[in-house]
Amino acid sequence: MNTSRLGALTAAVLLTDAAAHLYWLTGRTWPAHDVRSLSLAVLNAEVPFTPRVLVPLAVVLTTGAVAVLACSRGRGGLPARLITGAVAAGTLVRAAAGLVWILGIGADTATPFFWLNLVLYTPLCVGMAAAAGLIAIRRPARAARPPRTPRPAAPLSQAPGRPGRP
């Protein structure tokens, strides 16, 4: 299994989410027309999009992306594996909540959030939970090294530190 590709894809999704949070930090609300609509479409609740909320989320998402990418390549050691496991657990919890909302519990089927959750948020979280989980539990491979080419043995007369023999 090529976990480096899974890691790159998972990290890309996390970094895209972090970039969206940083974009919203500027005060812009795309793809919604105002903060209230954005909050309801993304979170199904009215939450302020302030630096106090957005900056920590962007930092956590970026940290998760770096850890998943490192772990998928057999680097980062135990910290990367633990953070990757946390990404798997967090996205699994979000996927489970998404399934509840898909069943119509706590989400109105007429809202943009319901449809975004159905076709985007929950499927992404299911895939990311599976990918991060596989990466976190996989036995870390050693970093690939180029093969060593053996050097030919020097003749005794040319061995370092030995005078030449006739």
GROMACS .gro file of N, CA and C in nm:
model
  498
    1MET      N    1   0.083  -0.117   0.000
    1MET     CA    2   0.000   0.000   0.000
    1MET      C    3   0.089   0.124   0.000
    2ASN      N    4   0.057   0.220  -0.084
    2ASN     CA    5   0.136   0.342  -0.094
    2ASN      C    6   0.078   0.446   0.002
    3THR      N    7   0.128   0.446   0.124
    3THR     CA    8   0.075   0.540   0.223
    3THR      C    9   0.122   0.683   0.199
    4SER      N   10   0.230   0.701   0.124
    4SER     CA   11   0.274   0.838   0.100
    4SER      C   12   0.173   0.913   0.014
    5ARG      N   13   0.107   0.844  -0.078
    5ARG     CA   14   0.002   0.910  -0.157
    5ARG      C   15  -0.121   0.940  -0.072
    6LEU      N   16  -0.159   0.843   0.013
    6LEU     CA   17  -0.271   0.867   0.105
    6LEU      C   18  -0.239   0.986   0.196
    7GLY      N   19  -0.116   0.990   0.245
    7GLY     CA   20  -0.075   1.099   0.332
    7GLY      C   21  -0.078   1.233   0.261
    8ALA      N   22  -0.030   1.235   0.137
    8ALA     CA   23  -0.029   1.360   0.061
    8ALA      C   24  -0.171   1.409   0.035
    9LEU      N   25  -0.261   1.318   0.001
    9LEU     CA   26  -0.400   1.355  -0.025
    9LEU      C   27  -0.468   1.405   0.102
   10THR      N   28  -0.448   1.334   0.212
   10THR     CA   29  -0.508   1.375   0.339
   10THR      C   30  -0.451   1.510   0.383
   11ALA      N   31  -0.321   1.527   0.371
   11ALA     CA   32  -0.258   1.655   0.407
   11ALA      C   33  -0.310   1.768   0.318
   12ALA      N   34  -0.333   1.740   0.191
   12ALA     CA   35  -0.384   1.842   0.100
   12ALA      C   36  -0.523   1.889   0.142
   13VAL      N   37  -0.608   1.796   0.184
   13VAL     CA   38  -0.742   1.834   0.230
   13VAL      C   39  -0.731   1.919   0.357
   14LEU      N   40  -0.647   1.876   0.451
   14LEU     CA   41  -0.630   1.952   0.575
   14LEU      C   42  -0.574   2.092   0.548
   15LEU      N   43  -0.478   2.102   0.457
   15LEU     CA   44  -0.420   2.233   0.424
   15LEU      C   45  -0.519   2.322   0.349
   16THR      N   46  -0.604   2.262   0.267
   16THR     CA   47  -0.708   2.339   0.200
   16THR      C   48  -0.805   2.397   0.302
   17ASP      N   49  -0.841   2.316   0.400
   17ASP     CA   50  -0.929   2.362   0.508
   17ASP      C   51  -0.861   2.473   0.588
   18ALA      N   52  -0.732   2.457   0.618
   18ALA     CA   53  -0.658   2.561   0.690
   18ALA      C   54  -0.655   2.691   0.608
   19ALA      N   55  -0.634   2.678   0.478
   19ALA     CA   56  -0.631   2.796   0.390
   19ALA      C   57  -0.767   2.867   0.389
   20ALA      N   58  -0.876   2.789   0.390
   20ALA     CA   59  -1.009   2.850   0.395
   20ALA      C   60  -1.026   2.929   0.525
   21HIS      N   61  -0.980   2.873   0.636
   21HIS     CA   62  -0.990   2.943   0.764
   21HIS      C   63  -0.908   3.073   0.762
   22LEU      N   64  -0.790   3.068   0.702
   22LEU     CA   65  -0.708   3.189   0.692
   22LEU      C   66  -0.773   3.291   0.599
   23TYR      N   67  -0.837   3.245   0.493
   23TYR     CA   68  -0.909   3.335   0.402
   23TYR      C   69  -1.023   3.404   0.477
   24TRP      N   70  -1.100   3.327   0.554
   24TRP     CA   71  -1.211   3.386   0.631
   24TRP      C   72  -1.159   3.481   0.738
   25LEU      N   73  -1.036   3.464   0.781
   25LEU     CA   74  -0.974   3.553   0.878
   25LEU      C   75  -0.963   3.695   0.823
   26THR      N   76  -0.957   3.709   0.691
   26THR     CA   77  -0.948   3.841   0.628
   26THR      C   78  -1.080   3.917   0.631
   27GLY      N   79  -1.188   3.850   0.672
   27GLY     CA   80  -1.319   3.913   0.676
   27GLY      C   81  -1.406   3.878   0.556
   28ARG      N   82  -1.348   3.813   0.459
   28ARG     CA   83  -1.427   3.771   0.343
   28ARG      C   84  -1.510   3.649   0.380
   29THR      N   85  -1.621   3.631   0.311
   29THR     CA   86  -1.713   3.523   0.347
   29THR      C   87  -1.742   3.428   0.232
   30TRP      N   88  -1.667   3.436   0.125
   30TRP     CA   89  -1.692   3.346   0.013
   30TRP      C   90  -1.688   3.203   0.063
   31PRO      N   91  -1.773   3.117   0.022
   31PRO     CA   92  -1.872   3.125  -0.085
   31PRO      C   93  -2.008   3.180  -0.042
   32ALA      N   94  -2.024   3.221   0.082
   32ALA     CA   95  -2.151   3.278   0.128
   32ALA      C   96  -2.150   3.429   0.110
   33HIS      N   97  -2.267   3.491   0.127
   33HIS     CA   98  -2.273   3.636   0.110
   33HIS      C   99  -2.254   3.713   0.241
   34ASP      N  100  -2.264   3.644   0.356
   34ASP     CA  101  -2.237   3.709   0.484
   34ASP      C  102  -2.191   3.605   0.586
   35VAL      N  103  -2.145   3.654   0.701
   35VAL     CA  104  -2.089   3.565   0.804
   35VAL      C  105  -2.194   3.468   0.856
   36ARG      N  106  -2.316   3.515   0.875
   36ARG     CA  107  -2.422   3.427   0.926
   36ARG      C  108  -2.449   3.312   0.830
   37SER      N  109  -2.461   3.342   0.701
   37SER     CA  110  -2.485   3.237   0.601
   37SER      C  111  -2.368   3.140   0.595
   38LEU      N  112  -2.246   3.193   0.603
   38LEU     CA  113  -2.127   3.108   0.601
   38LEU      C  114  -2.127   3.014   0.721
   39SER      N  115  -2.153   3.069   0.837
   39SER     CA  116  -2.153   2.989   0.959
   39SER      C  117  -2.259   2.879   0.953
   40LEU      N  118  -2.377   2.912   0.904
   40LEU     CA  119  -2.483   2.811   0.895
   40LEU      C  120  -2.451   2.705   0.790
   41ALA      N  121  -2.387   2.744   0.680
   41ALA     CA  122  -2.353   2.647   0.576
   41ALA      C  123  -2.239   2.555   0.618
   42VAL      N  124  -2.144   2.608   0.694
   42VAL     CA  125  -2.027   2.530   0.732
   42VAL      C  126  -2.049   2.451   0.861
   43LEU      N  127  -2.116   2.513   0.957
   43LEU     CA  128  -2.126   2.454   1.090
   43LEU      C  129  -2.268   2.419   1.136
   44ASN      N  130  -2.368   2.464   1.062
   44ASN     CA  131  -2.508   2.442   1.100
   44ASN      C  132  -2.541   2.514   1.230
   45ALA      N  133  -2.467   2.618   1.261
   45ALA     CA  134  -2.490   2.699   1.381
   45ALA      C  135  -2.427   2.836   1.358
   46GLU      N  136  -2.474   2.934   1.435
   46GLU     CA  137  -2.414   3.067   1.425
   46GLU      C  138  -2.294   3.074   1.518
   47VAL      N  139  -2.177   3.085   1.457
   47VAL     CA  140  -2.051   3.092   1.530
   47VAL      C  141  -1.972   3.209   1.473
   48PRO      N  142  -1.907   3.288   1.559
   48PRO     CA  143  -1.830   3.402   1.506
   48PRO      C  144  -1.705   3.355   1.431
   49PHE      N  145  -1.677   3.419   1.322
   49PHE     CA  146  -1.556   3.389   1.244
   49PHE      C  147  -1.453   3.496   1.279
   50THR      N  148  -1.401   3.485   1.401
   50THR     CA  149  -1.305   3.582   1.454
   50THR      C  150  -1.166   3.519   1.461
   51PRO      N  151  -1.062   3.603   1.472
   51PRO     CA  152  -0.927   3.547   1.485
   51PRO      C  153  -0.914   3.449   1.603
   52ARG      N  154  -0.984   3.477   1.711
   52ARG     CA  155  -0.978   3.390   1.828
   52ARG      C  156  -1.028   3.248   1.796
   53VAL      N  157  -1.117   3.236   1.700
   53VAL     CA  158  -1.170   3.105   1.659
   53VAL      C  159  -1.090   3.049   1.542
   54LEU      N  160  -1.061   3.132   1.443
   54LEU     CA  161  -1.002   3.084   1.318
   54LEU      C  162  -0.853   3.051   1.326
   55VAL      N  163  -0.776   3.130   1.398
   55VAL     CA  164  -0.630   3.107   1.403
   55VAL      C  165  -0.598   2.972   1.467
   56PRO      N  166  -0.654   2.938   1.584
   56PRO     CA  167  -0.624   2.805   1.640
   56PRO      C  168  -0.665   2.691   1.548
   57LEU      N  169  -0.778   2.706   1.479
   57LEU     CA  170  -0.821   2.601   1.387
   57LEU      C  171  -0.722   2.585   1.272
   58ALA      N  172  -0.676   2.696   1.217
   58ALA     CA  173  -0.578   2.689   1.107
   58ALA      C  174  -0.448   2.626   1.155
   59VAL      N  175  -0.405   2.657   1.277
   59VAL     CA  176  -0.282   2.599   1.331
   59VAL      C  177  -0.298   2.448   1.352
   60VAL      N  178  -0.410   2.407   1.409
   60VAL     CA  179  -0.435   2.264   1.433
   60VAL      C  180  -0.442   2.189   1.300
   61LEU      N  181  -0.510   2.244   1.201
   61LEU     CA  182  -0.521   2.179   1.071
   61LEU      C  183  -0.385   2.167   1.003
   62THR      N  184  -0.304   2.272   1.011
   62THR     CA  185  -0.171   2.269   0.950
   62THR      C  186  -0.080   2.170   1.022
   63THR      N  187  -0.085   2.168   1.154
   63THR     CA  188  -0.006   2.072   1.231
   63THR      C  189  -0.046   1.929   1.195
   64GLY      N  190  -0.176   1.906   1.185
   64GLY     CA  191  -0.223   1.773   1.145
   64GLY      C  192  -0.174   1.734   1.007
   65ALA      N  193  -0.177   1.828   0.914
   65ALA     CA  194  -0.132   1.800   0.778
   65ALA      C  195   0.016   1.763   0.775
   66VAL      N  196   0.098   1.839   0.847
   66VAL     CA  197   0.242   1.812   0.850
   66VAL      C  198   0.268   1.675   0.913
   67ALA      N  199   0.198   1.644   1.021
   67ALA     CA  200   0.218   1.516   1.090
   67ALA      C  201   0.175   1.399   1.002
   68VAL      N  202   0.060   1.410   0.936
   68VAL     CA  203   0.013   1.302   0.849
   68VAL      C  204   0.111   1.279   0.735
   69LEU      N  205   0.158   1.387   0.675
   69LEU     CA  206   0.254   1.375   0.565
   69LEU      C  207   0.383   1.309   0.613
   70ALA      N  208   0.434   1.353   0.727
   70ALA     CA  209   0.558   1.295   0.781
   70ALA      C  210   0.538   1.148   0.814
   71CYS      N  211   0.431   1.116   0.883
   71CYS     CA  212   0.405   0.978   0.924
   71CYS      C  213   0.387   0.887   0.802
   72SER      N  214   0.324   0.938   0.698
   72SER     CA  215   0.302   0.857   0.578
   72SER      C  216   0.432   0.822   0.508
   73ARG      N  217   0.538   0.897   0.540
   73ARG     CA  218   0.669   0.872   0.478
   73ARG      C  219   0.767   0.811   0.576
   74GLY      N  220   0.715   0.762   0.689
   74GLY     CA  221   0.801   0.695   0.786
   74GLY      C  222   0.889   0.789   0.865
   75ARG      N  223   0.846   0.913   0.879
   75ARG     CA  224   0.926   1.013   0.951
   75ARG      C  225   0.844   1.072   1.065
   76GLY      N  226   0.908   1.146   1.150
   76GLY     CA  227   0.839   1.217   1.256
   76GLY      C  228   0.825   1.139   1.385
   77GLY      N  229   0.853   1.009   1.381
   77GLY     CA  230   0.850   0.928   1.502
   77GLY      C  231   0.715   0.922   1.571
   78LEU      N  232   0.720   0.902   1.701
   78LEU     CA  233   0.598   0.886   1.781
   78LEU      C  234   0.508   1.010   1.778
   79PRO      N  235   0.563   1.132   1.786
   79PRO     CA  236   0.474   1.249   1.780
   79PRO      C  237   0.390   1.253   1.652
   80ALA      N  238   0.451   1.225   1.539
   80ALA     CA  239   0.377   1.226   1.412
   80ALA      C  240   0.270   1.118   1.411
   81ARG      N  241   0.303   1.001   1.465
   81ARG     CA  242   0.204   0.892   1.469
   81ARG      C  243   0.087   0.927   1.561
   82LEU      N  244   0.116   0.988   1.675
   82LEU     CA  245   0.009   1.025   1.768
   82LEU      C  246  -0.081   1.134   1.710
   83ILE      N  247  -0.021   1.233   1.646
   83ILE     CA  248  -0.101   1.339   1.585
   83ILE      C  249  -0.182   1.283   1.469
   84THR      N  250  -0.124   1.194   1.391
   84THR     CA  251  -0.197   1.130   1.281
   84THR      C  252  -0.314   1.049   1.336
   85GLY      N  253  -0.292   0.980   1.447
   85GLY     CA  254  -0.401   0.908   1.513
   85GLY      C  255  -0.510   1.003   1.560
   86ALA      N  256  -0.471   1.121   1.609
   86ALA     CA  257  -0.569   1.221   1.651
   86ALA      C  258  -0.649   1.272   1.531
   87VAL      N  259  -0.583   1.289   1.417
   87VAL     CA  260  -0.653   1.330   1.294
   87VAL      C  261  -0.755   1.222   1.257
   88ALA      N  262  -0.714   1.097   1.264
   88ALA     CA  263  -0.806   0.986   1.233
   88ALA      C  264  -0.925   0.987   1.328
   89ALA      N  265  -0.899   1.002   1.457
   89ALA     CA  266  -1.007   1.002   1.556
   89ALA      C  267  -1.100   1.122   1.537
   90GLY      N  268  -1.043   1.239   1.516
   90GLY     CA  269  -1.124   1.359   1.497
   90GLY      C  270  -1.212   1.353   1.374
   91THR      N  271  -1.156   1.307   1.264
   91THR     CA  272  -1.237   1.298   1.142
   91THR      C  273  -1.339   1.185   1.151
   92LEU      N  274  -1.308   1.081   1.228
   92LEU     CA  275  -1.406   0.974   1.249
   92LEU      C  276  -1.525   1.024   1.331
   93VAL      N  277  -1.497   1.103   1.434
   93VAL     CA  278  -1.606   1.162   1.514
   93VAL      C  279  -1.690   1.255   1.427
   94ARG      N  280  -1.624   1.336   1.343
   94ARG     CA  281  -1.699   1.426   1.254
   94ARG      C  282  -1.781   1.348   1.153
   95ALA      N  283  -1.727   1.237   1.103
   95ALA     CA  284  -1.801   1.152   1.009
   95ALA      C  285  -1.924   1.093   1.077
   96ALA      N  286  -1.910   1.049   1.201
   96ALA     CA  287  -2.024   0.992   1.275
   96ALA      C  288  -2.131   1.098   1.297
   97ALA      N  289  -2.090   1.220   1.334
   97ALA     CA  290  -2.187   1.328   1.349
   97ALA      C  291  -2.254   1.358   1.215
   98GLY      N  292  -2.176   1.354   1.108
   98GLY     CA  293  -2.232   1.377   0.975
   98GLY      C  294  -2.338   1.274   0.938
   99LEU      N  295  -2.314   1.150   0.976
   99LEU     CA  296  -2.414   1.046   0.949
   99LEU      C  297  -2.543   1.072   1.026
  100VAL      N  298  -2.532   1.121   1.148
  100VAL     CA  299  -2.651   1.156   1.227
  100VAL      C  300  -2.727   1.268   1.156
  101TRP      N  301  -2.655   1.370   1.110
  101TRP     CA  302  -2.720   1.481   1.040
  101TRP      C  303  -2.782   1.436   0.908
  102ILE      N  304  -2.718   1.342   0.840
  102ILE     CA  305  -2.775   1.290   0.715
  102ILE      C  306  -2.909   1.223   0.741
  103LEU      N  307  -2.923   1.161   0.858
  103LEU     CA  308  -3.050   1.098   0.895
  103LEU      C  309  -3.157   1.201   0.930
  104GLY      N  310  -3.120   1.329   0.928
  104GLY     CA  311  -3.215   1.435   0.955
  104GLY      C  312  -3.225   1.475   1.100
  105ILE      N  313  -3.138   1.420   1.183
  105ILE     CA  314  -3.140   1.453   1.325
  105ILE      C  315  -3.050   1.575   1.347
  106GLY      N  316  -3.112   1.687   1.383
  106GLY     CA  317  -3.035   1.809   1.410
  106GLY      C  318  -2.999   1.890   1.288
  107ALA      N  319  -3.045   1.852   1.172
  107ALA     CA  320  -3.017   1.928   1.050
  107ALA      C  321  -3.141   1.928   0.961
  108ASP      N  322  -3.180   2.046   0.919
  108ASP     CA  323  -3.295   2.062   0.831
  108ASP      C  324  -3.253   2.027   0.688
  109THR      N  325  -3.328   1.940   0.624
  109THR     CA  326  -3.292   1.894   0.489
  109THR      C  327  -3.303   2.005   0.384
  110ALA      N  328  -3.363   2.117   0.420
  110ALA     CA  329  -3.377   2.227   0.324
  110ALA      C  330  -3.260   2.326   0.330
  111THR      N  331  -3.164   2.301   0.418
  111THR     CA  332  -3.054   2.397   0.433
  111THR      C  333  -2.933   2.359   0.348
  112PRO      N  334  -2.850   2.457   0.313
  112PRO     CA  335  -2.726   2.425   0.241
  112PRO      C  336  -2.636   2.331   0.321
  113PHE      N  337  -2.635   2.347   0.455
  113PHE     CA  338  -2.551   2.261   0.538
  113PHE      C  339  -2.585   2.114   0.517
  114PHE      N  340  -2.713   2.080   0.513
  114PHE     CA  341  -2.752   1.940   0.497
  114PHE      C  342  -2.692   1.882   0.371
  115TRP      N  343  -2.701   1.955   0.261
  115TRP     CA  344  -2.653   1.903   0.133
  115TRP      C  345  -2.500   1.905   0.125
  116LEU      N  346  -2.437   2.007   0.180
  116LEU     CA  347  -2.290   2.009   0.185
  116LEU      C  348  -2.239   1.894   0.272
  117ASN      N  349  -2.308   1.869   0.382
  117ASN     CA  350  -2.271   1.759   0.470
  117ASN      C  351  -2.287   1.625   0.398
  118LEU      N  352  -2.395   1.612   0.324
  118LEU     CA  353  -2.425   1.486   0.255
  118LEU      C  354  -2.325   1.455   0.144
  119VAL      N  355  -2.293   1.555   0.063
  119VAL     CA  356  -2.210   1.527  -0.055
  119VAL      C  357  -2.062   1.563  -0.039
  120LEU      N  358  -2.027   1.643   0.063
  120LEU     CA  359  -1.887   1.686   0.076
  120LEU      C  360  -1.827   1.653   0.212
  121TYR      N  361  -1.881   1.711   0.318
  121TYR     CA  362  -1.817   1.701   0.449
  121TYR      C  363  -1.805   1.557   0.499
  122THR      N  364  -1.916   1.485   0.503
  122THR     CA  365  -1.912   1.349   0.560
  122THR      C  366  -1.830   1.253   0.474
  123PRO      N  367  -1.848   1.250   0.341
  123PRO     CA  368  -1.762   1.160   0.263
  123PRO      C  369  -1.613   1.191   0.279
  124LEU      N  370  -1.576   1.319   0.282
  124LEU     CA  371  -1.435   1.355   0.302
  124LEU      C  372  -1.386   1.306   0.438
  125CYS      N  373  -1.468   1.323   0.540
  125CYS     CA  374  -1.426   1.280   0.675
  125CYS      C  375  -1.414   1.129   0.685
  126VAL      N  376  -1.502   1.055   0.620
  126VAL     CA  377  -1.491   0.909   0.620
  126VAL      C  378  -1.360   0.867   0.554
  127GLY      N  379  -1.332   0.924   0.437
  127GLY     CA  380  -1.208   0.890   0.366
  127GLY      C  381  -1.084   0.931   0.442
  128MET      N  382  -1.087   1.050   0.501
  128MET     CA  383  -0.970   1.096   0.577
  128MET      C  384  -0.949   1.015   0.704
  129ALA      N  385  -1.058   0.976   0.770
  129ALA     CA  386  -1.045   0.893   0.890
  129ALA      C  387  -0.981   0.759   0.855
  130ALA      N  388  -1.026   0.700   0.745
  130ALA     CA  389  -0.969   0.572   0.703
  130ALA      C  390  -0.821   0.588   0.665
  131ALA      N  391  -0.791   0.691   0.586
  131ALA     CA  392  -0.653   0.712   0.542
  131ALA      C  393  -0.561   0.740   0.660
  132ALA      N  394  -0.599   0.833   0.746
  132ALA     CA  395  -0.514   0.867   0.861
  132ALA      C  396  -0.500   0.749   0.956
  133GLY      N  397  -0.608   0.672   0.972
  133GLY     CA  398  -0.600   0.553   1.057
  133GLY      C  399  -0.502   0.451   1.003
  134LEU      N  400  -0.509   0.426   0.872
  134LEU     CA  401  -0.414   0.332   0.810
  134LEU      C  402  -0.271   0.381   0.824
  135ILE      N  403  -0.251   0.508   0.804
  135ILE     CA  404  -0.116   0.564   0.814
  135ILE      C  405  -0.064   0.554   0.957
  136ALA      N  406  -0.151   0.583   1.054
  136ALA     CA  407  -0.109   0.583   1.195
  136ALA      C  408  -0.074   0.444   1.246
  137ILE      N  409  -0.147   0.341   1.199
  137ILE     CA  410  -0.122   0.206   1.253
  137ILE      C  411  -0.019   0.129   1.172
  138ARG      N  412   0.013   0.178   1.053
  138ARG     CA  413   0.109   0.109   0.969
  138ARG      C  414   0.246   0.112   1.035
  139ARG      N  415   0.315   0.002   1.024
  139ARG     CA  416   0.451  -0.004   1.079
  139ARG      C  417   0.538   0.091   0.998
  140PRO      N  418   0.606   0.183   1.065
  140PRO     CA  419   0.684   0.280   0.989
  140PRO      C  420   0.797   0.214   0.911
  141ALA      N  421   0.806   0.251   0.786
  141ALA     CA  422   0.914   0.200   0.702
  141ALA      C  423   1.035   0.289   0.719
  142ARG      N  424   1.150   0.231   0.703
  142ARG     CA  425   1.272   0.313   0.709
  142ARG      C  426   1.278   0.400   0.584
  143ALA      N  427   1.335   0.515   0.601
  143ALA     CA  428   1.350   0.604   0.487
  143ALA      C  429   1.434   0.534   0.381
  144ALA      N  430   1.391   0.545   0.258
  144ALA     CA  431   1.461   0.477   0.149
  144ALA      C  432   1.600   0.537   0.131
  145ARG      N  433   1.697   0.450   0.120
  145ARG     CA  434   1.834   0.493   0.093
  145ARG      C  435   1.879   0.433  -0.038
  146PRO      N  436   1.962   0.505  -0.111
  146PRO     CA  437   2.012   0.446  -0.236
  146PRO      C  438   2.098   0.324  -0.204
  147PRO      N  439   2.097   0.225  -0.290
  147PRO     CA  440   2.178   0.105  -0.263
  147PRO      C  441   2.326   0.139  -0.262
  148ARG      N  442   2.398   0.071  -0.174
  148ARG     CA  443   2.543   0.092  -0.166
  148ARG      C  444   2.612   0.010  -0.273
  149THR      N  445   2.701   0.073  -0.342
  149THR     CA  446   2.780  -0.001  -0.440
  149THR      C  447   2.912  -0.035  -0.375
  150PRO      N  448   2.944  -0.163  -0.367
  150PRO     CA  449   3.069  -0.201  -0.302
  150PRO      C  450   3.189  -0.151  -0.383
  151ARG      N  451   3.289  -0.106  -0.309
  151ARG     CA  452   3.412  -0.063  -0.375
  151ARG      C  453   3.500  -0.185  -0.394
  152PRO      N  454   3.566  -0.192  -0.507
  152PRO     CA  455   3.656  -0.306  -0.527
  152PRO      C  456   3.771  -0.298  -0.427
  153ALA      N  457   3.814  -0.412  -0.380
  153ALA     CA  458   3.925  -0.417  -0.285
  153ALA      C  459   4.052  -0.372  -0.354
  154ALA      N  460   4.129  -0.293  -0.283
  154ALA     CA  461   4.256  -0.245  -0.338
  154ALA      C  462   4.358  -0.358  -0.329
  155PRO      N  463   4.444  -0.372  -0.429
  155PRO     CA  464   4.551  -0.472  -0.420
  155PRO      C  465   4.639  -0.441  -0.300
  156LEU      N  466   4.701  -0.544  -0.245
  156LEU     CA  467   4.784  -0.525  -0.126
  156LEU      C  468   4.892  -0.421  -0.148
  157SER      N  469   4.945  -0.414  -0.268
  157SER     CA  470   5.053  -0.319  -0.292
  157SER      C  471   5.003  -0.175  -0.288
  158GLN      N  472   4.871  -0.155  -0.304
  158GLN     CA  473   4.818  -0.020  -0.305
  158GLN      C  474   4.733   0.010  -0.182
  159ALA      N  475   4.727  -0.083  -0.089
  159ALA     CA  476   4.646  -0.060   0.030
  159ALA      C  477   4.703   0.057   0.108
  160PRO      N  478   4.618   0.142   0.160
  160PRO     CA  479   4.668   0.258   0.234
  160PRO      C  480   4.748   0.215   0.357
  161GLY      N  481   4.857   0.285   0.380
  161GLY     CA  482   4.939   0.258   0.497
  161GLY      C  483   5.036   0.142   0.481
  162ARG      N  484   5.039   0.078   0.365
  162ARG     CA  485   5.131  -0.035   0.342
  162ARG      C  486   5.225   0.002   0.229
  163PRO      N  487   5.348  -0.018   0.252
  163PRO     CA  488   5.441   0.009   0.141
  163PRO      C  489   5.422  -0.094   0.031
  164GLY      N  490   5.447  -0.054  -0.090
  164GLY     CA  491   5.431  -0.145  -0.204
  164GLY      C  492   5.530  -0.260  -0.201
  165ARG      N  493   5.489  -0.376  -0.243
  165ARG     CA  494   5.577  -0.494  -0.250
  165ARG      C  495   5.615  -0.519  -0.395
  166PRO      N  496   5.738  -0.563  -0.415
  166PRO     CA  497   5.781  -0.591  -0.554
  166PRO      C  498   5.725  -0.720  -0.606
   0.00000   0.00000   0.00000
